Tab-separated table of C-alpha atoms in Angstrom:
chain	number	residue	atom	x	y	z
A	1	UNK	CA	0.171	-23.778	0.142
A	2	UNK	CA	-0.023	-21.598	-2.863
A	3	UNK	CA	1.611	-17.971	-3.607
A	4	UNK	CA	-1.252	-15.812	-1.510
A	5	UNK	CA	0.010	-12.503	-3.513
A	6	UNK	CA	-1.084	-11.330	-6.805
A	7	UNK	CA	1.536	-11.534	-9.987
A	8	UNK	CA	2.972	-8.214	-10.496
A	9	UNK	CA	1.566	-6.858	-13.737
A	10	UNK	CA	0.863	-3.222	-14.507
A	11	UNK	CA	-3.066	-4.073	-13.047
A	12	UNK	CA	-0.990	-4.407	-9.755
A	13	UNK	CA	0.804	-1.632	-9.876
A	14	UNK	CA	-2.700	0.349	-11.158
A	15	UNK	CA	-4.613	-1.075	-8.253
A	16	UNK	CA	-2.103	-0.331	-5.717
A	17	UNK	CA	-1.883	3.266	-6.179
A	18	UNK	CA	-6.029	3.509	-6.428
A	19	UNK	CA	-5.640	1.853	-2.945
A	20	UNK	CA	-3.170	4.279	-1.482
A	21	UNK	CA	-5.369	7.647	-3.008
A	22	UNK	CA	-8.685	6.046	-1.429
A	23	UNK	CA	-7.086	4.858	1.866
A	24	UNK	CA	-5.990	8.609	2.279
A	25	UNK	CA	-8.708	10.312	1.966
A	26	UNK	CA	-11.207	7.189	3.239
A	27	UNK	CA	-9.413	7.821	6.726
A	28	UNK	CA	-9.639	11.542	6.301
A	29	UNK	CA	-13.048	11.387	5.881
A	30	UNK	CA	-13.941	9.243	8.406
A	31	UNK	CA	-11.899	10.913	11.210
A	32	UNK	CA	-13.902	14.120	10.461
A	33	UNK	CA	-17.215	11.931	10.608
A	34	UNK	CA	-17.177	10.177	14.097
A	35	UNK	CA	-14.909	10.433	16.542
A	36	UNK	CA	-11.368	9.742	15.554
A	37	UNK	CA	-10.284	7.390	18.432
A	38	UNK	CA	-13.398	5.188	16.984
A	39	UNK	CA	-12.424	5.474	13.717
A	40	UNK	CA	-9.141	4.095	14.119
A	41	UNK	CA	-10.477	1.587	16.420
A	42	UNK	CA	-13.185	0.714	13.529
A	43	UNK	CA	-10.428	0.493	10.979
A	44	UNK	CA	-8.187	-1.614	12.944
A	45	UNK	CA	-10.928	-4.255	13.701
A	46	UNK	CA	-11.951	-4.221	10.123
A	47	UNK	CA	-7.913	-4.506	9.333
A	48	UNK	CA	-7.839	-7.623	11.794
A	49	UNK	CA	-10.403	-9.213	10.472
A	50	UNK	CA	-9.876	-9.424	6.693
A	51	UNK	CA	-6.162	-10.546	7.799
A	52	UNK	CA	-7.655	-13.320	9.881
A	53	UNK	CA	-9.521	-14.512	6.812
A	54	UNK	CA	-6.321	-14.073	4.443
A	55	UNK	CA	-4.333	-15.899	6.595
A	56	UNK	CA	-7.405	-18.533	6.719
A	57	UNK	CA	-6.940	-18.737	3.030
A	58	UNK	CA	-4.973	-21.309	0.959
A	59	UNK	CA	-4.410	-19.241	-2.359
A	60	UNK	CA	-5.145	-15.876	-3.631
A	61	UNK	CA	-8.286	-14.726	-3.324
A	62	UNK	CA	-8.395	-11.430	-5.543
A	63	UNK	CA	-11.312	-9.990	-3.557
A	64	UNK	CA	-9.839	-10.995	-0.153
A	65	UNK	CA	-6.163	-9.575	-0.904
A	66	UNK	CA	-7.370	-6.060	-2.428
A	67	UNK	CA	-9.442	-5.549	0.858
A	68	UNK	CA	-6.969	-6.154	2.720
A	69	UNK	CA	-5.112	-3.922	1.193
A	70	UNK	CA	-7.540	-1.063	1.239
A	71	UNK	CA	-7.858	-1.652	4.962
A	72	UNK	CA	-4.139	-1.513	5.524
A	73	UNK	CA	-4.016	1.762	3.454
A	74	UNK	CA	-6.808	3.218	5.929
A	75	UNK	CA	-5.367	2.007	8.850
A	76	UNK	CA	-1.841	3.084	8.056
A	77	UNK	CA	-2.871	6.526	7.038
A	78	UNK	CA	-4.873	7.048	10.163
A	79	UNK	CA	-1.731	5.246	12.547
A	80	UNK	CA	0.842	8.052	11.033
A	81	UNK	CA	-1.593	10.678	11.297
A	82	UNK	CA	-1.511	9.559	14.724
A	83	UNK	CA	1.857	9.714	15.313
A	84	UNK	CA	2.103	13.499	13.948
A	85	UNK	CA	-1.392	15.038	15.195
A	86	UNK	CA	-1.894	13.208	18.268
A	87	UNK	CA	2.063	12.838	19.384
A	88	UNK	CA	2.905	16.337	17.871
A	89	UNK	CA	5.948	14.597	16.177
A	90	UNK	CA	7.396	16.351	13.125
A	91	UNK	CA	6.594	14.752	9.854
A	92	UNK	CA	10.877	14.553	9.348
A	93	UNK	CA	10.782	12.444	12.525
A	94	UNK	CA	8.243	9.776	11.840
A	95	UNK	CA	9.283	9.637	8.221
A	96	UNK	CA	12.977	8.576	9.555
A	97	UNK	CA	11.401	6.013	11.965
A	98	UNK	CA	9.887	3.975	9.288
A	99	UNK	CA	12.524	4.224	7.442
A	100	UNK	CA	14.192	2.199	10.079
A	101	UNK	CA	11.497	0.113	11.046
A	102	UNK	CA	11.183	-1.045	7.135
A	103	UNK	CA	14.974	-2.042	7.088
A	104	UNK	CA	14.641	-3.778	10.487
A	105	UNK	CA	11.800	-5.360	9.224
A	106	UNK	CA	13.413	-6.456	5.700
A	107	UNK	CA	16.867	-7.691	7.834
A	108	UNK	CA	14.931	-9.929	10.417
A	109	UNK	CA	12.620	-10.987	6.929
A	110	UNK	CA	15.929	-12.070	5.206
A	111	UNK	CA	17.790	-13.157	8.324
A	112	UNK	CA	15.164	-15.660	9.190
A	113	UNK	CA	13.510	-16.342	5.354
A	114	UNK	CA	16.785	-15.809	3.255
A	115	UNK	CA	14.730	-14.151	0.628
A	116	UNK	CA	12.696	-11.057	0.692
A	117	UNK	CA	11.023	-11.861	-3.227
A	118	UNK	CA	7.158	-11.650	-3.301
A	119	UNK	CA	6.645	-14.787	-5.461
A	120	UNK	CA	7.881	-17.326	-2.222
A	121	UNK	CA	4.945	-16.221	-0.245
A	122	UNK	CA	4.255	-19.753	0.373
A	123	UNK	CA	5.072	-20.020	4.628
A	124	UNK	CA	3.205	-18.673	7.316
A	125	UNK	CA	6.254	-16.812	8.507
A	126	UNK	CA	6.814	-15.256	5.583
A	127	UNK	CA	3.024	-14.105	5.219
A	128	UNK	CA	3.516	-12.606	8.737
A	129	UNK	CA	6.600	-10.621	7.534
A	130	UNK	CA	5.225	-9.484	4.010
A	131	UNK	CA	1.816	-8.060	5.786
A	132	UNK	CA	3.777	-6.383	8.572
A	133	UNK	CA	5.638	-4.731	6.033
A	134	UNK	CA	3.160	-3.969	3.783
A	135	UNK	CA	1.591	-2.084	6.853
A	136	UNK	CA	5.040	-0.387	7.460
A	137	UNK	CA	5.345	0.764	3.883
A	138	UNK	CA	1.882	2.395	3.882
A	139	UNK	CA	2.951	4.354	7.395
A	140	UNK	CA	5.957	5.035	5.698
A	141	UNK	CA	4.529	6.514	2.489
A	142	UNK	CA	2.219	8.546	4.460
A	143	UNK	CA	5.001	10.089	6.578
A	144	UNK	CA	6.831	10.879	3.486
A	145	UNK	CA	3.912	12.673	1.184
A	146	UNK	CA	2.974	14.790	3.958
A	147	UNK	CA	6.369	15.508	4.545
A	148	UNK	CA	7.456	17.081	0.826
A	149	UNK	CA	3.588	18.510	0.725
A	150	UNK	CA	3.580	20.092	4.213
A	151	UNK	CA	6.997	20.191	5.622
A	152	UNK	CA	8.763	21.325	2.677
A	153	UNK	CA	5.891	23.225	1.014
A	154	UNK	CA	5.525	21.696	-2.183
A	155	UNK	CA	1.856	21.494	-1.724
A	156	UNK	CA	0.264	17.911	-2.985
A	157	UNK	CA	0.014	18.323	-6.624
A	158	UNK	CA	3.747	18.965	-6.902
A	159	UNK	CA	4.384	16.451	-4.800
A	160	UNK	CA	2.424	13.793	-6.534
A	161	UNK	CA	4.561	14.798	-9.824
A	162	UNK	CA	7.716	14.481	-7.916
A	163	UNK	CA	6.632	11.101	-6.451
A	164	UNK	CA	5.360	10.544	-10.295
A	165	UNK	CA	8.868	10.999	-11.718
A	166	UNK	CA	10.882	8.944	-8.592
A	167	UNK	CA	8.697	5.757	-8.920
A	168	UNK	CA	9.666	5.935	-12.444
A	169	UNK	CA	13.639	5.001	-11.041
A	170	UNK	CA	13.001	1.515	-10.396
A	171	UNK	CA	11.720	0.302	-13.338
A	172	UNK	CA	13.929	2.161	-15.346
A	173	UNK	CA	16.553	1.022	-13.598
A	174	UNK	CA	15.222	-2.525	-13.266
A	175	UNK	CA	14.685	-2.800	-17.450
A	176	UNK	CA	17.420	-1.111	-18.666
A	177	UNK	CA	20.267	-1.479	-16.041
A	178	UNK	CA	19.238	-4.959	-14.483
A	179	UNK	CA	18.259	-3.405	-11.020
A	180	UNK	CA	18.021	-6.568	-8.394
A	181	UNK	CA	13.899	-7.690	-9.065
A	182	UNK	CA	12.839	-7.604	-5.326
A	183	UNK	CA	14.672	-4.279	-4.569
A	184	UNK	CA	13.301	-2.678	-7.470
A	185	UNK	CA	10.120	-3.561	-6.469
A	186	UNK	CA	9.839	-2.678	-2.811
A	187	UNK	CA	11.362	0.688	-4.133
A	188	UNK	CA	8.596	1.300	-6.040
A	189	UNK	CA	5.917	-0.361	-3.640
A	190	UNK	CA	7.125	2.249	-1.059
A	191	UNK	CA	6.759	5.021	-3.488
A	192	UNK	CA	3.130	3.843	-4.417
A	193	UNK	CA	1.974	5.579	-1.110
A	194	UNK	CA	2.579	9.146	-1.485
A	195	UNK	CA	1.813	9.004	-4.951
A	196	UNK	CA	-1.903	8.261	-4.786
A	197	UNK	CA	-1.973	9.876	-1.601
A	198	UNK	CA	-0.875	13.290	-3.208
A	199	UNK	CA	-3.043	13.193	-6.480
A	200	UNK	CA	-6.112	12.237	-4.412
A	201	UNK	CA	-5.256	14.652	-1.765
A	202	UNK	CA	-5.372	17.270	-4.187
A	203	UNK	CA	-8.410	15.972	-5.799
A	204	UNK	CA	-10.319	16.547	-2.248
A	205	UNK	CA	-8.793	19.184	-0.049
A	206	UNK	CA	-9.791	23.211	-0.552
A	207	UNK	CA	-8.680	25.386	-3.060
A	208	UNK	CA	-7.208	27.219	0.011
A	209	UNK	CA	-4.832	24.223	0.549
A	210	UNK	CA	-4.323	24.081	-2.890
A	211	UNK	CA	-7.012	21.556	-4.134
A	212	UNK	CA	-10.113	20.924	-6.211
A	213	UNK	CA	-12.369	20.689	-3.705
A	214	UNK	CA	-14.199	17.708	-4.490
A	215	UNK	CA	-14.310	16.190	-0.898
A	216	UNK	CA	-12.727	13.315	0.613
A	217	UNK	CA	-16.089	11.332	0.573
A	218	UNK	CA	-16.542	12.179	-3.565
A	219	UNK	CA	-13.237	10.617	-4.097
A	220	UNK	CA	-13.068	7.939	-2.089
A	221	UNK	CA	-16.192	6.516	-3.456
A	222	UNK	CA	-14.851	7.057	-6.926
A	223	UNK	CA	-11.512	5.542	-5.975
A	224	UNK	CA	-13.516	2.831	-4.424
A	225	UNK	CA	-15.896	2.489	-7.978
A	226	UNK	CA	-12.503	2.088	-9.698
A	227	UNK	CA	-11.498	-0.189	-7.612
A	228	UNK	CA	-14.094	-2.756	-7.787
A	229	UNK	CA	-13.576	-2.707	-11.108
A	230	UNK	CA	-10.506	-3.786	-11.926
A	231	UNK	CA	-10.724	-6.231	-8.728
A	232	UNK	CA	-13.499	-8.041	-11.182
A	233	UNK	CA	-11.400	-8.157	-13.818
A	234	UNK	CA	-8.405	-9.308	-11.980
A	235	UNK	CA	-10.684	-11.925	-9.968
A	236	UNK	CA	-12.271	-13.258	-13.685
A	237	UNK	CA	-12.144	-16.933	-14.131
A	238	UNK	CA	-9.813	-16.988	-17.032
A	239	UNK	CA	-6.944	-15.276	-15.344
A	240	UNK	CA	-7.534	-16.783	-12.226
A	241	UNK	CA	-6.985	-20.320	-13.587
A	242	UNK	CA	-4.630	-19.309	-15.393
A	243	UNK	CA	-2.523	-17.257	-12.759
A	244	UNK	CA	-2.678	-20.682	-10.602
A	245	UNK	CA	-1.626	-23.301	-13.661
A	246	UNK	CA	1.757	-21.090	-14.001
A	247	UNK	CA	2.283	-21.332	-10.215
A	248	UNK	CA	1.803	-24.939	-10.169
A	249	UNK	CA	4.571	-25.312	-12.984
């Protein structure tokens, strides 16, 4: 079958963070809605689903990927919240155990695949392995924001500038210094999390916890307007055929 993953151009990368700021405050706003328990119920039948259908797939679908990705950023935000509110586990804690469930994940991907790269999504296996850790890396990310903006007290528009200036490491370090391609970009796939997480944070939460106060429903339907968007463009005919002819060559 074809590559089921989008090529990396800045779109990507612009997409992926708009994806991590709504799936923050999406699941926010929807555990103060209905009752959480639901929610994350809701969100993981809606996550199971649209993998179902990816999986079903035999290419990218631009539409089908992105939601799956939202839904993964909704559900992973809501599964870490879990871990802290509903476990009462420190932030420090579950940020470490991602951490080492993303490298067990990554050494039983390259044990079994021999390559971790994002352009040989082409196997079943590895479709299995690059979801699963997509899903880690959001859990992860999460874990990690609300660690520098709670636990250490940087509040989230510091943090977001601090996760601002770290993401900018990999590709530094990947264009000027010839930093390995699929390290460099899990790096900075990882860091995509708490960096729209933060900025959006702060976009919704109070003044009080050291926001704008717009709401988490305001911005996630803006984050979800933007989006669409670029989902079009990315889905047009014209890149679409041509994304596939350079596969095929």
């Amino acid at each position: 079958m074809l590559s089921k993953v989008p090529q990396v151009t800045a779109a990507f990368w612009v997409a992926k963070v708009l994806t991590t700021g709504m799936g923050e405050t999406t699941a926010d706003y929807l555990v103060h809605q209905i009752d959480p328990p639901l929610a994350v119920g809701l969100a993981g039948l809606g996550l199971l689903a649209i993998l179902l259908l990816q999986f079903a797939l035999r290419r990218y679908v631009a539409w089908a990927y992105w939601l799956a990705v939202v839904l993964v950023s909704i559900f992973g935000t809501m599964a870490a919240d879990a871990v802290h509110v509903g476990l009462g586990i420190p932030y420090l804690v579950s940020t470490v155990a991602f951490v080492l469930a993303l490298a067990a994940l990554f050494l039983a991907w390259r044990t079994t695949e021999k390559s971790l790269s994002i352009h040989s999504i082409v196997t079943r296996p590895r479709e299995c392995f690059y979801w699963a850790t997509v899903l880690t890396t959001f859990a992860l990310g999460t874990a990690a924001g609300d660690l520098t903006a709670m636990t250490f007290g940087l509040g989230y528009l510091a943090s977001g500038i601090v996760f601002a200036v770290l993401i900018a490491i990999p590709a530094v370090a990947y264009l000027r210094f010839g930093m390995n391609a699929t390290f460099a970009f899990w790096f900075a796939y990882v860091l995509t999390r708490p960096l729209g997480a933060s900025f959006a944070d702060w976009a919704a939460v109070s003044p009080a916890r050291g926001g704008l106060d717009l709401g988490t429903g305001p911005v996630s339907l803006v984050l979800a307007l933007a989006i669409l968007a670029l989902v079009a463009r990315l889905a047009s005919p014209s890149r679409e055929s041509g994304r596939i002819v350079g596969l095929t060559h």
